Tab-separated table of C-alpha atoms in Angstrom:
chain	number	residue	atom	x	y	z
A	1	MET	CA	43.097	22.137	11.705
A	2	ALA	CA	39.902	20.828	13.315
A	3	ALA	CA	39.719	17.123	14.093
A	4	PRO	CA	37.435	15.127	11.762
A	5	SER	CA	34.016	14.334	13.134
A	6	LYS	CA	32.845	10.840	14.004
A	7	MET	CA	30.811	10.578	10.788
A	8	ILE	CA	33.750	11.624	8.599
A	9	ARG	CA	35.901	8.924	10.225
A	10	GLU	CA	33.164	6.365	9.560
A	11	LEU	CA	32.816	7.542	5.952
A	12	LEU	CA	36.567	7.190	5.525
A	13	GLU	CA	36.623	3.704	7.064
A	14	ASN	CA	33.883	2.530	4.693
A	15	GLY	CA	35.596	3.890	1.576
A	16	VAL	CA	32.902	6.438	0.722
A	17	HIS	CA	35.595	8.888	-0.447
A	18	PHE	CA	36.682	6.859	-3.480
A	19	GLY	CA	35.320	8.161	-6.788
A	20	HIS	CA	35.642	6.951	-10.369
A	21	GLN	CA	38.707	7.172	-12.580
A	22	THR	CA	39.638	10.651	-13.696
A	23	ASN	CA	38.742	9.873	-17.314
A	24	LYS	CA	35.160	8.925	-16.275
A	25	TRP	CA	33.663	11.892	-14.554
A	26	ASN	CA	30.997	14.537	-14.883
A	27	PRO	CA	32.371	18.101	-14.659
A	28	LYS	CA	29.302	19.099	-12.618
A	29	MET	CA	30.676	16.930	-9.790
A	30	GLY	CA	33.763	19.140	-9.560
A	31	LYS	CA	32.450	20.999	-6.494
A	32	TYR	CA	32.338	17.719	-4.546
A	33	ILE	CA	35.854	16.520	-5.483
A	34	PHE	CA	38.692	17.010	-2.999
A	35	GLY	CA	41.484	15.896	-5.326
A	36	GLU	CA	42.843	12.924	-7.242
A	37	LYS	CA	45.219	10.109	-6.400
A	38	SER	CA	46.556	7.361	-8.667
A	39	GLY	CA	44.117	8.275	-11.423
A	40	ILE	CA	41.079	8.157	-9.071
A	41	TYR	CA	39.100	11.133	-7.805
A	42	ILE	CA	38.828	11.608	-4.035
A	43	ILE	CA	35.484	12.949	-2.806
A	44	ASP	CA	35.352	15.714	-0.194
A	45	LEU	CA	33.895	13.932	2.850
A	46	GLU	CA	32.994	17.175	4.619
A	47	LYS	CA	30.516	17.878	1.827
A	48	THR	CA	29.368	14.267	1.919
A	49	GLU	CA	28.689	14.561	5.658
A	50	GLU	CA	26.719	17.766	5.171
A	51	ALA	CA	24.696	16.309	2.290
A	52	LEU	CA	24.005	13.045	4.148
A	53	GLN	CA	22.756	14.898	7.228
A	54	LYS	CA	20.525	17.120	5.113
A	55	ALA	CA	19.022	14.105	3.311
A	56	ALA	CA	18.518	12.234	6.600
A	57	ASP	CA	16.681	15.213	8.134
A	58	PHE	CA	14.406	15.398	5.095
A	59	LEU	CA	13.555	11.681	5.226
A	60	GLN	CA	12.923	11.793	8.968
A	61	LYS	CA	10.552	14.711	8.506
A	62	ILE	CA	8.407	13.075	5.825
A	63	ALA	CA	8.375	9.750	7.702
A	64	SER	CA	7.192	11.554	10.858
A	65	GLU	CA	4.241	12.839	8.802
A	66	GLY	CA	3.207	9.298	7.876
A	67	LYS	CA	4.522	9.500	4.302
A	68	THR	CA	6.210	6.671	2.389
A	69	VAL	CA	9.651	6.152	0.838
A	70	LEU	CA	10.663	3.944	-2.095
A	71	PHE	CA	14.218	2.544	-2.023
A	72	VAL	CA	15.755	1.757	-5.427
A	73	GLY	CA	18.966	-0.191	-6.060
A	74	THR	CA	19.150	-2.816	-8.816
A	75	LYS	CA	22.923	-3.156	-9.251
A	76	LYS	CA	24.534	-6.281	-7.845
A	77	GLN	CA	26.274	-4.510	-4.939
A	78	ALA	CA	23.083	-2.709	-3.831
A	79	LYS	CA	20.329	-5.342	-4.148
A	80	GLN	CA	20.633	-7.038	-0.773
A	81	VAL	CA	21.356	-3.820	1.115
A	82	VAL	CA	18.352	-2.012	-0.360
A	83	ARG	CA	16.019	-4.935	0.337
A	84	ASP	CA	17.157	-5.440	3.931
A	85	GLU	CA	17.160	-1.763	4.893
A	86	ALA	CA	13.775	-1.050	3.286
A	87	GLN	CA	12.229	-3.980	5.147
A	88	ARG	CA	13.799	-2.773	8.388
A	89	CYS	CA	12.028	0.579	8.209
A	90	GLU	CA	8.832	-0.954	6.707
A	91	MET	CA	9.067	0.880	3.387
A	92	PHE	CA	8.909	-0.186	-0.270
A	93	TYR	CA	11.796	-1.172	-2.515
A	94	VAL	CA	12.854	-2.140	-6.051
A	95	ASP	CA	15.863	-4.459	-6.053
A	96	GLU	CA	15.611	-6.311	-9.379
A	97	ARG	CA	14.612	-4.311	-12.423
A	98	TRP	CA	13.035	-0.888	-12.630
A	99	LEU	CA	9.839	-1.354	-14.590
A	100	GLY	CA	9.428	1.460	-17.085
A	101	GLY	CA	6.454	3.559	-16.034
A	102	CYS	CA	6.557	2.286	-12.450
A	103	LEU	CA	5.677	5.825	-11.332
A	104	THR	CA	4.396	7.588	-14.457
A	105	ASN	CA	2.166	4.641	-15.431
A	106	PHE	CA	1.316	3.476	-11.939
A	107	THR	CA	-2.150	2.167	-12.923
A	108	THR	CA	-0.610	-0.468	-15.208
A	109	VAL	CA	1.743	-1.588	-12.440
A	110	ARG	CA	-1.202	-2.033	-10.106
A	111	LYS	CA	-2.886	-4.222	-12.741
A	112	SER	CA	0.195	-6.459	-12.711
A	113	VAL	CA	-0.109	-6.720	-8.927
A	114	GLU	CA	-3.788	-7.683	-9.307
A	115	ARG	CA	-2.768	-10.348	-11.825
A	116	LEU	CA	-0.294	-11.752	-9.292
A	117	ASP	CA	-3.027	-11.894	-6.649
A	118	GLN	CA	-5.320	-13.725	-9.070
A	119	ILE	CA	-2.648	-16.309	-9.887
A	120	GLN	CA	-1.979	-17.042	-6.222
A	121	GLU	CA	-5.696	-17.358	-5.487
A	122	LYS	CA	-6.031	-19.744	-8.421
A	123	LYS	CA	-3.176	-21.889	-7.092
A	124	GLU	CA	-5.019	-22.311	-3.803
A	125	SER	CA	-8.272	-23.361	-5.483
A	126	GLU	CA	-9.348	-26.859	-6.571
A	127	GLU	CA	-9.202	-25.763	-10.215
A	128	TYR	CA	-5.379	-25.657	-10.095
A	129	SER	CA	-5.068	-29.305	-9.061
A	130	SER	CA	-7.076	-30.398	-12.089
A	131	LEU	CA	-4.750	-28.641	-14.578
A	132	SER	CA	-2.147	-30.441	-16.617
A	133	LYS	CA	1.542	-30.397	-15.714
A	134	LYS	CA	2.330	-28.028	-18.589
A	135	GLU	CA	-0.378	-25.545	-17.557
A	136	LYS	CA	0.841	-25.593	-13.963
A	137	ALA	CA	4.415	-24.886	-15.077
A	138	HIS	CA	3.239	-21.931	-17.165
A	139	ILE	CA	1.316	-20.457	-14.216
A	140	ASP	CA	4.249	-20.983	-11.828
A	141	LYS	CA	6.647	-19.294	-14.254
A	142	GLU	CA	4.379	-16.249	-14.581
A	143	GLU	CA	4.002	-16.051	-10.803
A	144	GLN	CA	7.774	-16.134	-10.219
A	145	LYS	CA	8.364	-13.431	-12.821
A	146	LEU	CA	5.783	-11.117	-11.265
A	147	LEU	CA	7.049	-11.791	-7.748
A	148	LYS	CA	10.613	-11.043	-8.770
A	149	ASN	CA	9.743	-7.587	-10.075
A	150	LEU	CA	6.853	-6.630	-7.795
A	151	ARG	CA	7.559	-8.123	-4.357
A	152	GLY	CA	8.936	-4.846	-2.979
A	153	ILE	CA	6.069	-2.664	-4.238
A	154	ARG	CA	3.204	-5.128	-3.981
A	155	GLU	CA	1.623	-3.287	-1.043
A	156	MET	CA	2.317	0.189	-2.476
A	157	ASN	CA	-1.225	1.289	-3.310
A	158	VAL	CA	-0.328	4.946	-3.899
A	159	LEU	CA	2.715	6.759	-5.250
A	160	PRO	CA	5.597	7.193	-2.772
A	161	ASP	CA	6.463	10.578	-1.296
A	162	ALA	CA	10.231	10.245	-1.799
A	163	LEU	CA	12.804	8.103	-3.638
A	164	VAL	CA	16.096	6.860	-2.190
A	165	ILE	CA	18.341	5.764	-5.069
A	166	VAL	CA	21.738	4.073	-5.145
A	167	ASP	CA	23.663	5.212	-8.258
A	168	ALA	CA	21.591	7.855	-10.028
A	169	GLU	CA	23.430	7.124	-13.295
A	170	ALA	CA	22.406	3.436	-13.335
A	171	GLU	CA	18.848	4.265	-12.182
A	172	ASN	CA	18.406	7.259	-14.484
A	173	ILE	CA	14.919	6.119	-15.590
A	174	ALA	CA	13.714	6.102	-11.973
A	175	VAL	CA	15.240	9.562	-11.427
A	176	ARG	CA	13.534	10.976	-14.534
A	177	GLU	CA	10.161	9.512	-13.605
A	178	GLY	CA	10.437	10.917	-10.083
A	179	LYS	CA	11.331	14.364	-11.406
A	180	LYS	CA	8.504	14.244	-13.952
A	181	ILE	CA	5.769	13.745	-11.363
A	182	GLY	CA	7.401	15.855	-8.654
A	183	ILE	CA	8.665	13.216	-6.219
A	184	PRO	CA	11.799	14.354	-4.302
A	185	VAL	CA	14.874	12.219	-5.045
A	186	VAL	CA	17.607	11.360	-2.522
A	187	ALA	CA	20.531	9.662	-4.262
A	188	LEU	CA	24.038	8.389	-3.607
A	189	ILE	CA	26.011	9.765	-6.569
A	190	ASP	CA	29.540	9.053	-7.720
A	191	THR	CA	31.852	11.355	-9.707
A	192	ASN	CA	30.259	10.257	-13.019
A	193	CYS	CA	26.711	11.435	-12.103
A	194	ASP	CA	24.808	14.664	-12.712
A	195	PRO	CA	23.986	16.254	-9.321
A	196	ASP	CA	21.729	18.931	-10.813
A	197	ILE	CA	18.821	16.553	-11.401
A	198	ILE	CA	18.895	15.245	-7.809
A	199	ASP	CA	17.030	17.049	-5.033
A	200	TYR	CA	19.240	15.680	-2.240
A	201	PRO	CA	22.563	14.492	-3.786
A	202	ILE	CA	24.965	12.576	-1.527
A	203	PRO	CA	28.440	12.444	-3.131
A	204	GLY	CA	30.116	9.119	-2.437
A	205	ASN	CA	31.285	5.768	-3.690
A	206	ASP	CA	28.291	3.947	-5.204
A	207	ASP	CA	30.187	0.810	-6.245
A	208	ALA	CA	31.574	-0.608	-2.980
A	209	ILE	CA	29.192	-2.669	-0.828
A	210	ARG	CA	30.481	-1.195	2.445
A	211	SER	CA	30.023	2.364	1.187
A	212	ILE	CA	26.493	1.676	-0.065
A	213	GLN	CA	25.584	-0.119	3.149
A	214	TYR	CA	26.801	2.718	5.382
A	215	VAL	CA	24.981	5.495	3.494
A	216	VAL	CA	21.720	3.558	3.060
A	217	MET	CA	21.847	2.483	6.728
A	218	LYS	CA	22.094	6.128	7.867
A	219	LEU	CA	19.153	7.090	5.669
A	220	THR	CA	17.139	4.120	6.918
A	221	ASP	CA	17.836	5.083	10.538
A	222	ALA	CA	16.344	8.501	9.809
A	223	VAL	CA	13.248	6.990	8.176
A	224	GLU	CA	12.790	4.547	11.043
A	225	LYS	CA	13.098	7.319	13.623
A	226	GLY	CA	10.534	9.457	11.805
A	227	HIS	CA	8.168	6.496	11.451
A	228	LYS	CA	8.348	5.838	15.205
A	229	GLU	CA	7.559	9.511	15.891
A	230	PHE	CA	4.520	9.213	13.630
A	231	MET	CA	3.267	6.045	15.329
A	232	THR	CA	3.820	7.559	18.792
A	233	GLY	CA	1.888	10.681	17.798
A	234	LYS	CA	-0.883	8.541	16.397
A	235	LYS	CA	-1.198	6.602	19.661
A	236	VAL	CA	-1.288	9.849	21.627
A	237	GLU	CA	-4.057	11.194	19.371
A	238	VAL	CA	-6.111	8.023	19.812
A	239	LYS	CA	-5.655	8.150	23.591
A	240	LYS	CA	-6.571	11.850	23.648
A	241	ALA	CA	-9.688	11.209	21.566
A	242	LYS	CA	-10.798	8.434	23.920
A	243	THR	CA	-10.214	10.701	26.927
A	244	GLU	CA	-12.259	13.498	25.338
A	245	GLU	CA	-15.089	11.092	24.551
A	246	ALA	CA	-15.063	9.876	28.143
A	247	GLU	CA	-15.103	13.459	29.442
A	248	GLU	CA	-17.996	14.355	27.154
A	249	ALA	CA	-19.955	11.307	28.232
A	250	THR	CA	-19.374	11.874	31.990
A	251	PRO	CA	-21.506	15.063	32.362
A	252	GLU	CA	-24.405	13.336	30.589
A	253	ILE	CA	-24.194	10.391	32.966
A	254	GLU	CA	-23.949	12.692	35.988
A	255	THR	CA	-26.926	14.761	34.784
A	256	LYS	CA	-28.986	11.624	34.278
A	257	GLU	CA	-28.094	10.323	37.734
A	258	ARG	CA	-28.832	13.722	39.251
A	259	ALA	CA	-32.227	13.813	37.537
A	260	GLU	CA	-33.040	10.327	38.784
A	261	ARG	CA	-32.007	11.281	42.317
A	262	THR	CA	-34.102	14.476	42.111
A	263	GLU	CA	-37.096	12.526	40.865
A	264	GLU	CA	-36.758	10.020	43.706
A	265	THR	CA	-36.405	12.857	46.250
A	266	GLU	CA	-39.523	14.620	44.947
A	267	GLU	CA	-41.566	11.411	45.232
A	268	GLU	CA	-40.354	10.899	48.798
A	269	ILE	CA	-41.263	14.511	49.709
A	270	VAL	CA	-44.747	14.143	48.210
A	271	GLU	CA	-45.311	10.943	50.155
A	272	GLU	CA	-44.172	12.572	53.418
A	273	ILE	CA	-46.461	15.599	52.832
A	274	GLU	CA	-49.437	13.332	52.111
A	275	GLU	CA	-48.766	11.373	55.285
A	276	GLU	CA	-48.570	14.590	57.362
A	277	ILE	CA	-51.826	15.920	55.873
A	278	ILE	CA	-53.598	12.672	56.637
A	279	GLU	CA	-52.325	12.729	60.232
A	280	GLU	CA	-53.477	16.348	60.717
A	281	LEU	CA	-56.918	15.572	59.336
A	282	VAL	CA	-57.238	12.637	61.634
A	283	GLU	CA	-56.241	14.717	64.686
A	284	GLU	CA	-58.613	17.644	63.874
A	285	ALA	CA	-61.707	15.545	63.110
A	286	PRO	CA	-64.242	15.569	66.143
A	287	GLU	CA	-64.980	12.313	67.779
A	288	GLU	CA	-68.491	11.154	66.913
A	289	LYS	CA	-70.406	9.992	70.034
A	290	PRO	CA	-72.762	7.105	69.500
A	291	LYS	CA	-76.413	8.202	69.582
A	292	PRO	CA	-78.427	6.738	72.543
A	293	LYS	CA	-81.101	4.290	71.538
A	294	LYS	CA	-84.681	5.456	72.205
A	295	LYS	CA	-86.540	3.275	74.662
A	296	ARG	CA	-89.719	1.886	73.301
A	297	LYS	CA	-92.769	3.148	75.224
A	298	GLU	CA	-94.914	0.390	76.491
A	299	PRO	CA	-98.656	1.068	75.993
A	300	ALA	CA	-100.704	1.534	79.237
A	301	GLU	CA	-103.336	-0.940	80.193
A	302	GLU	CA	-106.010	1.711	79.902
A	303	ASP	CA	-105.093	2.404	76.364
A	304	LEU	CA	-105.178	-1.227	75.540
A	305	GLU	CA	-108.620	-1.661	77.085
A	306	GLY	CA	-110.041	1.293	75.258
A	307	ASP	CA	-108.929	-0.030	72.004
A	308	ILE	CA	-110.666	-3.350	72.461
A	309	LYS	CA	-114.163	-3.429	71.013
A	310	LEU	CA	-116.587	-5.409	73.106
A	311	ASP	CA	-119.406	-7.124	71.549
């Protein structure tokens, strides 16, 4: 007989193998039951391990694609676990009461979120300070009620891409809404649940805190790992885009510089040619000798005498 794996030992230590009493079971869960002891069904942990790994792979895949997950667990044992684990992987959660139509009537839920935003803005304004004590108490009460039911989905602007549910029997409305609009459902199901309506059923104890914590923690680890892969890929894409932009800009800069250098070189060549031509012209031009000045001819005395008229 093969030794149990590490996960099976951990499942056993956390009591995931304990099912419901034999008189409270769903016959469809028979394929996941190993046997019964003291009137309690024992769940086959090998099948639980296989189902948990399959669900974790699915959640990691969708998280790596940048998709969102909604964790649901409103029973007393699951509230704190669901809230803490959802916050750890930066996903949404419902830990108080599932609002009917949370998925199928999502527009109305968003209106409730808008109302909550309006109330909080009003409380920060000067108008709130001028209200009476009774009016303030009414506003505070409405704010607390909305916060209680909407705090985990306040930032959920679009429908989630998957549901993680603790106890599909207790959260049957959430399961039905998810199935109706085609959202895959991952759920921890006990021996009293119907596995046929769950896309990724994980047979296990959904009543013990340790069991719930272990299963939800494993699923959260998968979501967190996928989310990190997505963020890493996003950073790589941004870096690659910046590199491509730089590479595209570089040839333009080089071409511009080359053109400027060429233009400067051409101007220098033209100036050198002009200087050479001027020098050649100067060398070839004949030297102009100064013309000798003509000496003025002095008139002879005879000529002067002849020109004088004597009376």
